[in-house]
XYZ file of C-alpha atoms in Angstrom:
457
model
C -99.762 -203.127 -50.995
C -98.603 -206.505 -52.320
C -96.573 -209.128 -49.986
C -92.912 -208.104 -49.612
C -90.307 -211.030 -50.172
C -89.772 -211.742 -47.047
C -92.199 -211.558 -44.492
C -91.758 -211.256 -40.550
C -92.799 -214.460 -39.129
C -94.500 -213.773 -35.402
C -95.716 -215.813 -32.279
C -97.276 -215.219 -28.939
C -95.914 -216.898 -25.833
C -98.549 -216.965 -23.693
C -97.778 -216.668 -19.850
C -101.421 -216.847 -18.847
C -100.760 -214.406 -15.917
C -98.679 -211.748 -18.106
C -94.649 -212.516 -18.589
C -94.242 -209.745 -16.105
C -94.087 -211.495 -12.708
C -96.394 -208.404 -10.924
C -99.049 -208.052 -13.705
C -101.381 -210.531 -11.741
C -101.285 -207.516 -9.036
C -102.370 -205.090 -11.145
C -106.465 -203.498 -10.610
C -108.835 -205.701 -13.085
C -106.148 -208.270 -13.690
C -107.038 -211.858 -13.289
C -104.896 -214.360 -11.163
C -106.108 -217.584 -12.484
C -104.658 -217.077 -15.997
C -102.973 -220.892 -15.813
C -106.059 -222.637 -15.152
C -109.090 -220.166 -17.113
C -109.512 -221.606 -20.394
C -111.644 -218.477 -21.391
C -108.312 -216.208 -20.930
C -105.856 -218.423 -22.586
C -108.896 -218.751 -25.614
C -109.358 -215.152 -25.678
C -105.839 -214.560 -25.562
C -105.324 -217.317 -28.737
C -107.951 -215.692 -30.747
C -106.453 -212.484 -30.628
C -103.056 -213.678 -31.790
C -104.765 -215.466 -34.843
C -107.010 -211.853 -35.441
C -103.320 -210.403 -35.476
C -102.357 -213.046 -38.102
C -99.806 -215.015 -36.015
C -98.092 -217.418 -37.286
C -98.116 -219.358 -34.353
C -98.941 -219.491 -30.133
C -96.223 -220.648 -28.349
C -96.808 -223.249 -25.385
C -94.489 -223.187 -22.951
C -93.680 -225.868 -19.903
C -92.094 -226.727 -16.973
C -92.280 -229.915 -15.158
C -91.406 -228.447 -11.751
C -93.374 -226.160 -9.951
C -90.968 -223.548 -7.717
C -91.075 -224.049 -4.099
C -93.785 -221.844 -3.226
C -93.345 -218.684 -1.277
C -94.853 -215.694 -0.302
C -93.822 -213.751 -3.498
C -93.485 -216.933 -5.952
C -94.963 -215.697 -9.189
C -97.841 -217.483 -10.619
C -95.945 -218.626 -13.616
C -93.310 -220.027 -11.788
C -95.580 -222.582 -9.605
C -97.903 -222.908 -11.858
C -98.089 -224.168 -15.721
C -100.801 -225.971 -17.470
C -99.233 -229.175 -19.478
C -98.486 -228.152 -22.849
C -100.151 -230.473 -25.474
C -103.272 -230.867 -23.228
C -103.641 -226.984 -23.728
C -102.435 -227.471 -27.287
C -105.578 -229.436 -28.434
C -107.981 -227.481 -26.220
C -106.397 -224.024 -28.705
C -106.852 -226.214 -31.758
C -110.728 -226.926 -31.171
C -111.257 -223.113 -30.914
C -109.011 -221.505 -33.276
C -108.882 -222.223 -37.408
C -105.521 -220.900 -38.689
C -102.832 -220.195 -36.473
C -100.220 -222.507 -35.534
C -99.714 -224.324 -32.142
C -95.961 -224.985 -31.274
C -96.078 -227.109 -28.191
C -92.967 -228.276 -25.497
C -92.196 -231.366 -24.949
C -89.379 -232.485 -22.230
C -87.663 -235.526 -23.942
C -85.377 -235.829 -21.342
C -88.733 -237.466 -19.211
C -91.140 -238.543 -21.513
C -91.285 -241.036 -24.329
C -90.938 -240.564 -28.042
C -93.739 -243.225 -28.984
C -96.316 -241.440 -26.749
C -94.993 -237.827 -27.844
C -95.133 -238.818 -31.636
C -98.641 -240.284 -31.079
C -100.120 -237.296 -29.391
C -98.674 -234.641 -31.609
C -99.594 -236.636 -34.685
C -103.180 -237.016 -33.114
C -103.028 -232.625 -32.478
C -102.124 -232.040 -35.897
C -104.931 -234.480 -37.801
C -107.340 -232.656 -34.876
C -106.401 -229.171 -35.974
C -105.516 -229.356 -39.843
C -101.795 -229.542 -39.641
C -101.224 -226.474 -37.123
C -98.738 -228.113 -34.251
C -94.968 -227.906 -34.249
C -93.026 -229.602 -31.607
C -90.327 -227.369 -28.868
C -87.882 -229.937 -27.918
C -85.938 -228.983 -24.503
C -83.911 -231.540 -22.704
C -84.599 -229.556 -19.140
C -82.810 -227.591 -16.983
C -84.580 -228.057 -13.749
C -82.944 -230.983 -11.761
C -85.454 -231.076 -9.171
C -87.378 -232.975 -12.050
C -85.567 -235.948 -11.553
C -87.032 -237.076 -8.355
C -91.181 -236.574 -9.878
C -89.993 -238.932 -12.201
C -87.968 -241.676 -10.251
C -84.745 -240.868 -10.908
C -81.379 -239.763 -8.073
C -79.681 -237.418 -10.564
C -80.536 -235.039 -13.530
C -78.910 -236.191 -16.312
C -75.696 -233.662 -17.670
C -75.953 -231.672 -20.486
C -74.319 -234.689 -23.003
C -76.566 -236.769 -22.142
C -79.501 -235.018 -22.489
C -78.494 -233.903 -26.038
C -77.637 -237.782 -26.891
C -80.690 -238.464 -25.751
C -82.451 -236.176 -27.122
C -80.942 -236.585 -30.613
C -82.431 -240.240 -30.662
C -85.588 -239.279 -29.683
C -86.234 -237.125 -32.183
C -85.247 -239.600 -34.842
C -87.691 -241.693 -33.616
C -90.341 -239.127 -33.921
C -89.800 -238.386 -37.201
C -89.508 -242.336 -38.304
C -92.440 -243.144 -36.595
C -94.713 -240.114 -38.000
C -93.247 -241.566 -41.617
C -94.270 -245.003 -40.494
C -97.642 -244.501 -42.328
C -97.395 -243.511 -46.272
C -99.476 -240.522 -46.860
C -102.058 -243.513 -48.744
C -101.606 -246.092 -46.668
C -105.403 -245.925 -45.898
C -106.740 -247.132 -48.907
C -110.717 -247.919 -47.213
C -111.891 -250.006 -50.616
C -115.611 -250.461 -49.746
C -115.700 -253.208 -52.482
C -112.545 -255.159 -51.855
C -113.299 -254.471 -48.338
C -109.280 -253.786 -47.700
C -109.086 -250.931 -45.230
C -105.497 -250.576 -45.332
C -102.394 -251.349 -47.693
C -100.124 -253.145 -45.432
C -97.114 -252.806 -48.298
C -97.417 -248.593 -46.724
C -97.284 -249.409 -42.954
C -94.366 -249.875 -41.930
C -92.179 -250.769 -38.886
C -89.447 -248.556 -37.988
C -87.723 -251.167 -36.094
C -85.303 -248.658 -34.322
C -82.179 -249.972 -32.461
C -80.424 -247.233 -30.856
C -78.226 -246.498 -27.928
C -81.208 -245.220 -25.784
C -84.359 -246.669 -27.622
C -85.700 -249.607 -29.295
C -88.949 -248.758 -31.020
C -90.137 -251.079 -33.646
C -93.183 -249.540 -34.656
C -95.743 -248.409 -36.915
C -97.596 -245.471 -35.467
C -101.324 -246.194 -35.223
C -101.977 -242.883 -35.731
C -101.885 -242.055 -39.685
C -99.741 -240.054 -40.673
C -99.967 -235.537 -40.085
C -101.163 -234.067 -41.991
C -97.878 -231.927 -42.385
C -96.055 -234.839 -43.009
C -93.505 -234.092 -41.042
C -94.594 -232.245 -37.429
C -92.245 -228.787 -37.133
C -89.345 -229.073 -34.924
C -88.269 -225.944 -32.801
C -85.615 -225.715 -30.535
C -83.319 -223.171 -28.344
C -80.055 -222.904 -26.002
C -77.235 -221.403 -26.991
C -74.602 -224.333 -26.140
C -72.791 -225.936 -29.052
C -74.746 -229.084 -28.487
C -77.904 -227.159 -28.743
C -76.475 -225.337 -31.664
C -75.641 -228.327 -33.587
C -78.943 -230.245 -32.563
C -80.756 -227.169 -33.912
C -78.669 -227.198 -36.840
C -79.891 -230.628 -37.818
C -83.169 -231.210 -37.367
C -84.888 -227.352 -36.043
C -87.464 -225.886 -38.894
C -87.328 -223.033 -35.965
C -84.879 -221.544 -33.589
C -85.811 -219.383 -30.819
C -82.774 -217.142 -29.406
C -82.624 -215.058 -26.186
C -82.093 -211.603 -27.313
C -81.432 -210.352 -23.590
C -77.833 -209.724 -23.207
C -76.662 -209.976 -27.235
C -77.809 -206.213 -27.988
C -78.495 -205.696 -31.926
C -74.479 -206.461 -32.812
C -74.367 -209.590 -30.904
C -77.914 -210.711 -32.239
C -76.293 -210.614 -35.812
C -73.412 -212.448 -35.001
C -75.751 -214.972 -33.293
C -78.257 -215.499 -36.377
C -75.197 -216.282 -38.846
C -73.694 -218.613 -36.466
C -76.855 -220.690 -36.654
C -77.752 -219.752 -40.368
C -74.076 -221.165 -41.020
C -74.464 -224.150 -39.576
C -76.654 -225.879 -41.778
C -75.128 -226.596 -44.859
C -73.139 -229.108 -42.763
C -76.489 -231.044 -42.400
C -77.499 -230.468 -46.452
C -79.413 -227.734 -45.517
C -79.966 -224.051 -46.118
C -80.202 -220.735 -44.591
C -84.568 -220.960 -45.623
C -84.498 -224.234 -43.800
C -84.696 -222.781 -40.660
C -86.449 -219.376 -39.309
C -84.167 -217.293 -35.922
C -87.001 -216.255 -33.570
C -85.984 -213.846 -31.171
C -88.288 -212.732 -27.947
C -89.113 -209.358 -27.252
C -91.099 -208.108 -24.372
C -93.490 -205.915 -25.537
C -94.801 -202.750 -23.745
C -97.022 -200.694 -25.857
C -99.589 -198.118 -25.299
C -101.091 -195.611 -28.356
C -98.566 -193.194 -26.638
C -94.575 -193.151 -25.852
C -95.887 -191.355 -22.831
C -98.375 -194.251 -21.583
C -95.792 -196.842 -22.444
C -93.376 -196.050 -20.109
C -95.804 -195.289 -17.762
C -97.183 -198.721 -18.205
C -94.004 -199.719 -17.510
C -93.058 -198.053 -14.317
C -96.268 -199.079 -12.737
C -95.259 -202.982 -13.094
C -92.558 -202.440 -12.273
C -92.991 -200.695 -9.037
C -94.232 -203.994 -8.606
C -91.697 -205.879 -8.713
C -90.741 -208.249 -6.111
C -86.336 -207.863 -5.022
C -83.644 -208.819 -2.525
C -80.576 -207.842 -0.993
C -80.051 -210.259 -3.748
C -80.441 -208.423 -6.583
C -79.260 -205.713 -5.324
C -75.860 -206.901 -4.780
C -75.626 -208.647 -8.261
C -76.316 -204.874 -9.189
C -73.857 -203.450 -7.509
C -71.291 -206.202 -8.837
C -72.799 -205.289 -12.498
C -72.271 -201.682 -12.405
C -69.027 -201.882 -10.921
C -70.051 -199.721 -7.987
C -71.368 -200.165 -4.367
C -75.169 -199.254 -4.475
C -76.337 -202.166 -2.264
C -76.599 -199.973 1.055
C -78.271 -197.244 -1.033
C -81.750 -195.650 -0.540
C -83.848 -197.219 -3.245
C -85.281 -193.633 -4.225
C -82.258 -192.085 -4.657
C -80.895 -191.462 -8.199
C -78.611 -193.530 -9.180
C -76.204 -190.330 -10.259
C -76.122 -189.218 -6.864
C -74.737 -192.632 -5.623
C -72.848 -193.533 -8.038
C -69.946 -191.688 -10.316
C -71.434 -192.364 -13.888
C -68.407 -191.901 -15.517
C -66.599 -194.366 -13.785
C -69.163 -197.084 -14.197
C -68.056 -200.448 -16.070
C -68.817 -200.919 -19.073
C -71.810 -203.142 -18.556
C -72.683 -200.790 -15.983
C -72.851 -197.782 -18.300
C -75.122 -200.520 -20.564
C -77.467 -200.965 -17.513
C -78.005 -197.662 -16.909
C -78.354 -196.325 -20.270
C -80.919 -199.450 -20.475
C -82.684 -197.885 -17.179
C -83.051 -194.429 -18.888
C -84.657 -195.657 -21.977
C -87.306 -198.272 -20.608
C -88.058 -195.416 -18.209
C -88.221 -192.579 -20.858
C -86.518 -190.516 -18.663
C -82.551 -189.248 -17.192
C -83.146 -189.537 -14.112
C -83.551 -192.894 -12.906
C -83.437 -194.363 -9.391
C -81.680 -197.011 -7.769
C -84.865 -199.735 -7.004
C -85.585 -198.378 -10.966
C -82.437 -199.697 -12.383
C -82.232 -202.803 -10.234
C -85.887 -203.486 -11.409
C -84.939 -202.911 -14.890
C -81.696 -204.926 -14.490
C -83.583 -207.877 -12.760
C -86.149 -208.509 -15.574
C -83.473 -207.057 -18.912
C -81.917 -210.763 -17.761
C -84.501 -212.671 -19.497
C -85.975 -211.243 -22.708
C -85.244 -207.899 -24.615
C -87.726 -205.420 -23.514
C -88.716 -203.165 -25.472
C -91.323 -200.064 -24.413
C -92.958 -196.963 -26.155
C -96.038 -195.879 -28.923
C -96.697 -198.591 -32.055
C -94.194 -196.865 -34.036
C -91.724 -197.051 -31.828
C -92.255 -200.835 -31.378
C -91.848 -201.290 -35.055
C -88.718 -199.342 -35.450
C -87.054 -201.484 -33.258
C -88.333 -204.883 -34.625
C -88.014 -203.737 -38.327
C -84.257 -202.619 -37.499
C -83.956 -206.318 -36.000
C -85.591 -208.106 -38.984
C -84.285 -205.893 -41.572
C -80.122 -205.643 -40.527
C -79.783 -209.692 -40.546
C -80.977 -210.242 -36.912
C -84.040 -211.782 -36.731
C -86.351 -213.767 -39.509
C -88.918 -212.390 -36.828
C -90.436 -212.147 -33.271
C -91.524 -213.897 -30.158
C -93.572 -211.346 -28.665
C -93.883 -211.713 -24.512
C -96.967 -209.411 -23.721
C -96.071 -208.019 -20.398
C -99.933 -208.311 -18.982
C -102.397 -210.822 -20.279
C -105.134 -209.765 -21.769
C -104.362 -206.332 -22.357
C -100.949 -206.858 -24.212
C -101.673 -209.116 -26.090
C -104.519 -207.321 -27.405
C -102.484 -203.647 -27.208
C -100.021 -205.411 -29.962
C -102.378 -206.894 -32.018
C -103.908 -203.378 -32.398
C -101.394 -200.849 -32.299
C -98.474 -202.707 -33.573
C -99.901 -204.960 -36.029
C -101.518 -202.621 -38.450
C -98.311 -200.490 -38.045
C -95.836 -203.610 -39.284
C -98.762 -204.247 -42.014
C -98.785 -200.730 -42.871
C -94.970 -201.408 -44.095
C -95.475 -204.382 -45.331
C -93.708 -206.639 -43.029
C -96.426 -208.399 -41.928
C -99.110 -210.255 -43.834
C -103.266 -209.075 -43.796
C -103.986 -212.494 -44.517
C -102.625 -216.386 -43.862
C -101.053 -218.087 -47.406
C -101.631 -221.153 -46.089
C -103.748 -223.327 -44.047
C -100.699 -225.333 -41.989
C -97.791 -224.811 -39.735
C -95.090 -225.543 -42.433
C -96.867 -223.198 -44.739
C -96.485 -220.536 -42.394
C -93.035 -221.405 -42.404
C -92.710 -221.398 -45.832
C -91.731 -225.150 -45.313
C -92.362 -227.603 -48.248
C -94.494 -230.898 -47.144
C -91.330 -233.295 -47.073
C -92.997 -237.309 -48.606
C -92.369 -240.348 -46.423
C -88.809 -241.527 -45.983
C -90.661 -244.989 -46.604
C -92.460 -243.832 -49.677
C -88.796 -242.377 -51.494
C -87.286 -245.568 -50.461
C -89.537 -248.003 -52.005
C -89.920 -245.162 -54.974
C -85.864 -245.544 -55.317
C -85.834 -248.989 -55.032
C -88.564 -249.513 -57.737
C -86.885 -247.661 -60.032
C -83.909 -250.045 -60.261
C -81.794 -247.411 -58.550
């Protein structure tokens, strides 16, 4: 079968304990996913057998205050480009997309590391840009306040313009290494960037040559207008939170972004929309939602959650008996309308009418962060093809619920089935990050100014 068009563009988020906060619980499962480099190898290498185009690096630079049911993920997270160049020693083709906080690092250091990642790996690391929303990060880094959303995003918006000068500081032949002159390097192609802005004076070069991309990928997400219009301008990738948009809202969503770009001389194939999904999948629709009740029968709540529940569905379920059906507590008919949403929701993760109380607040609980999505390989793909195919999604995030197992349950149920309708590639077109993209290799700002300026222009 030859290569459609357009392809769907996927990446693993690895949560080295499983996204699912029990799956660390779970007989055979391992609880030292954050800090064994074999798992987050293993769980690398299967992406790239799947034909990824990229594994997604997550960060946080506050650890929750521990308690007796924190979940490993949220008190634990190795640093993101450290684990980013430990993946690109041991993997050949599949792309590395990295966080970085710029709110409480520095865009010299950043823009020297990454550049160093992509020379290491071939051209396989892309940048995630958050600003933070944790403000007990402030005080590991000095400071009495975390700063407020403008700031962050005026911050940030400097930052990365100093990235991106300083990875052009070096023309793509600066290096000229002339054995008989004995002139290593052309000092008319290093340049300084000599940046004066509001937040940063940088004056530059690099003295790291320049990546071998060019220009490192930028990826971003939030759905604020700041982070909209941030995105807009300088994202090659945009990851959205399909959680609470449902399929209508998703759409809407994608061309708000896709129509934001022309503003910034861009267009709609500038940029790829990147949904997550949570992923269960088993060979079986059966299996799959029993893989799915058994996590989440593990599942950690509070009088909490329970009362946001009841507040959700618009009906008073917080005294109830957790194993009593929700029908029998509550009048269906008369639920809200989000409430008729949550339970419907309920029914389908569970594959089943009848649904209990502790099952719908469990399903409510975790339906907050990611869309989940459960049942056989065919199933999977009907749902992300619908996505892809109805102006939704240019393609996936995929959140396996357990780590190894889902990872490796996509990658061979799921995979052949999207390749099987040729929505998915059998083999990488390129060798770099942008490639995967479909991203041209953009020359040296520095390079098309002195080429302009030669030119009597």
């Amino acid at each position: 079968m030859s290569e459609p068009a357009r392809r769907m563009h996927l990446g693993l988020t690895i949560w080295p304990t499983g996204f699912h906060p029990g799956a660390w619980r779970l007989p055979g499962s391992r609880n030292d996913g954050n800090s064994n480099p074999r798992l987050l190898q293993h769980a690398a290498r299967t992406a790239e057998r799947g034909r990824f185009d990229f594994f997604f690096i997550g960060d946080r630079l506050v650890g929750l205050t521990a308690s007796q049911f924190a979940a490993p993920n949220e008190v634990l997270r190795p640093e993101a480009l450290t684990l980013a160049a430990n993946i690109a020693g041991i993997t050949e083709h599949i792309g590395l997309i990295t966080t970085v906080n710029t709110t409480y690092s520095d865009p010299y250091n950043v823009a020297r590391a990454a550049a160093t990642i992509d020379h290491l790996s071939g051209g396989r690391v892309g940048l995630n840009i958050v600003t933070g929303k944790n403000v007990e990060a402030a005080r590991n880094f000095g400071r009495e306040q975390h700063w407020d959303n403008e700031h962050r995003y005026d911050w940030a918006t400097e930052y990365i313009q100093v990235l991106q000068l300083l990875w052009d500081s070096w023309e793509d032949d600066a290096r000229v290494a002339d054995a008989v002159t004995g002139q290593f390097v052309d000092p008319d192609r290093v340049h300084h960037i000599d940046f004066e802005g509001k937040f940063f004076s940088v004056r530059g070069p690099l003295n790291v040559e320049r990546p071998v991309q060019g220009q490192i990928p930028i990826i971003n997400a939030g759905a604020s207008e700041r982070s909209r219009d941030l995105g807009a301008q300088y994202s090659d990738l945009r990851f959205t939170n399909s959680s609470t948009l449902g399929l209508d809202g998703a759409r809407e969503y994608y061309a708000d972004l896709k129509n934001r770009l022309p503003h910034y001389g861009r267009s709609a194939s500038d940029q790829l929309v990147v949904p997550g999904m949570a992923v269960y999948v088993e060979e079986s629709q059966r299996a799959a939602h029993e893989a799915y009740t058994t996590l989440q029968e593990l599942l950690e709540t509070s009088p909490v959650h329970r009362a946001r529940l009841s507040e959700a569905l618009g009906a008073a379920v917080t005294d109830a008996a957790p194993d009593a059906p929700l029908a029998e507590v509550a009048d269906l008919a008369q639920l809200s309308e989000d409430g008729r949403r949550i339970a419907d929701s309920a029914r389908e993760l569970y594959g089943r009418e009848r649904v209990t109380v502790a099952e719908v607040n469990a399903s409510f609980i975790r339906g907050g962060m990611f869309k989940e999505v459960v049942g056989s390989p065919s199933r999977v793909a009907d749902v992300l093809e619908e996505w892809f195919s109805t102006g939704a999604a240019d393609g996936f995030m995929i959140f396996p619920p357990t780590v190894p197992h889902g990872v490796e349950a996509f990658v061979d149920l799921v995979v052949p089935e999207l390749q099987r309708r040729g929505l998915h590639h059998r083999e990488y077109a390129g060798t770099t990050l942008r490639e995967h993209f479909g991203l041209p290799r953009p020359p040296s700002r520095f390079a098309t100014a002195a080429a302009t300026a030669g030119s009597g222009r």
